[in-house]
Coordinates of C-alpha atoms in Angstrom, one line a residue:
F298 CA 15.5 -8.4 -19.1
L299 CA 12.5 -6.4 -20.3
G300 CA 14.6 -3.3 -20.9
G301 CA 17.1 -5.3 -23.1
W302 CA 14.2 -6.8 -25.0
L303 CA 12.7 -3.4 -25.6
A304 CA 16.0 -1.9 -26.7
T305 CA 16.6 -4.8 -29.1
A306 CA 13.1 -4.9 -30.5
Y307 CA 12.4 -1.2 -30.8
D308 CA 15.1 1.4 -30.0
V309 CA 17.6 2.1 -27.3
R310 CA 15.5 5.0 -26.0
T311 CA 12.3 2.9 -25.6
P312 CA 13.3 1.4 -22.1
L313 CA 14.0 4.9 -20.9
Y314 CA 10.6 6.1 -22.0
A315 CA 8.9 3.0 -20.5
A316 CA 10.7 3.6 -17.2
G317 CA 9.7 7.2 -17.2
G318 CA 6.1 6.4 -17.8
L319 CA 6.1 3.8 -15.1
L320 CA 7.7 6.3 -12.7
L321 CA 5.0 8.9 -13.4
A322 CA 2.2 6.3 -13.0
M323 CA 3.6 5.1 -9.7
T324 CA 3.9 8.7 -8.5
A325 CA 0.3 9.4 -9.4
V326 CA -0.9 6.3 -7.6
T327 CA 1.2 7.1 -4.5
A328 CA -0.1 10.7 -4.4
T329 CA -3.7 9.5 -4.4
M330 CA -3.0 7.1 -1.5
T331 CA -1.5 9.7 0.9
G332 CA -4.1 12.4 1.5
N333 CA -3.7 15.4 3.7
R334 CA -6.4 14.1 6.0
R335 CA -4.4 11.0 6.8
V336 CA -1.2 12.9 7.4
E337 CA -3.0 15.5 9.6
A338 CA -4.6 12.7 11.6
A339 CA -1.3 11.0 12.2
L340 CA 0.3 14.3 13.2
R341 CA -2.5 14.9 15.7
A342 CA -2.1 11.4 17.1
A343 CA 1.6 11.9 17.6
A344 CA 1.4 15.4 19.1
P345 CA 2.3 15.7 22.8
A346 CA -0.7 16.2 25.2
D347 CA 0.7 19.5 26.6
E348 CA 0.2 21.3 23.3
P349 CA -3.3 22.9 23.4
D350 CA -3.5 23.6 19.7
Q351 CA -2.9 19.9 18.8
P352 CA -4.5 17.7 21.5
G353 CA -3.8 14.4 19.8
L354 CA -5.7 11.2 20.5
P355 CA -5.4 10.3 24.2
E356 CA -6.6 6.8 23.8
A357 CA -3.8 6.0 21.3
R358 CA -1.2 7.7 23.4
E359 CA -2.3 5.8 26.5
A360 CA -2.1 2.5 24.6
V361 CA 1.4 3.2 23.4
Q362 CA 2.5 4.2 27.0
E363 CA 1.0 0.9 28.4
R364 CA 2.8 -1.1 25.8
A365 CA 6.1 0.7 26.6
V366 CA 5.7 0.0 30.4
Q367 CA 4.8 -3.7 29.7
G368 CA 7.9 -4.1 27.5
Q369 CA 10.3 -2.8 30.2

């Protein structure tokens, strides 16, 4: 609806420019929400315990294992 209105009121290319601007803005917002620290913490938490270079979080792993046993 909004794209049709923009094309009628201004020009056919205006909705394309608006969509491109919205896409760039959302990409910038998403990029600031996902930092390397959060990704690295999630990878450490998901790493197997037998890997010495990435020990993970034992408490989180134990909680997940307990939930899996209770669900069976």
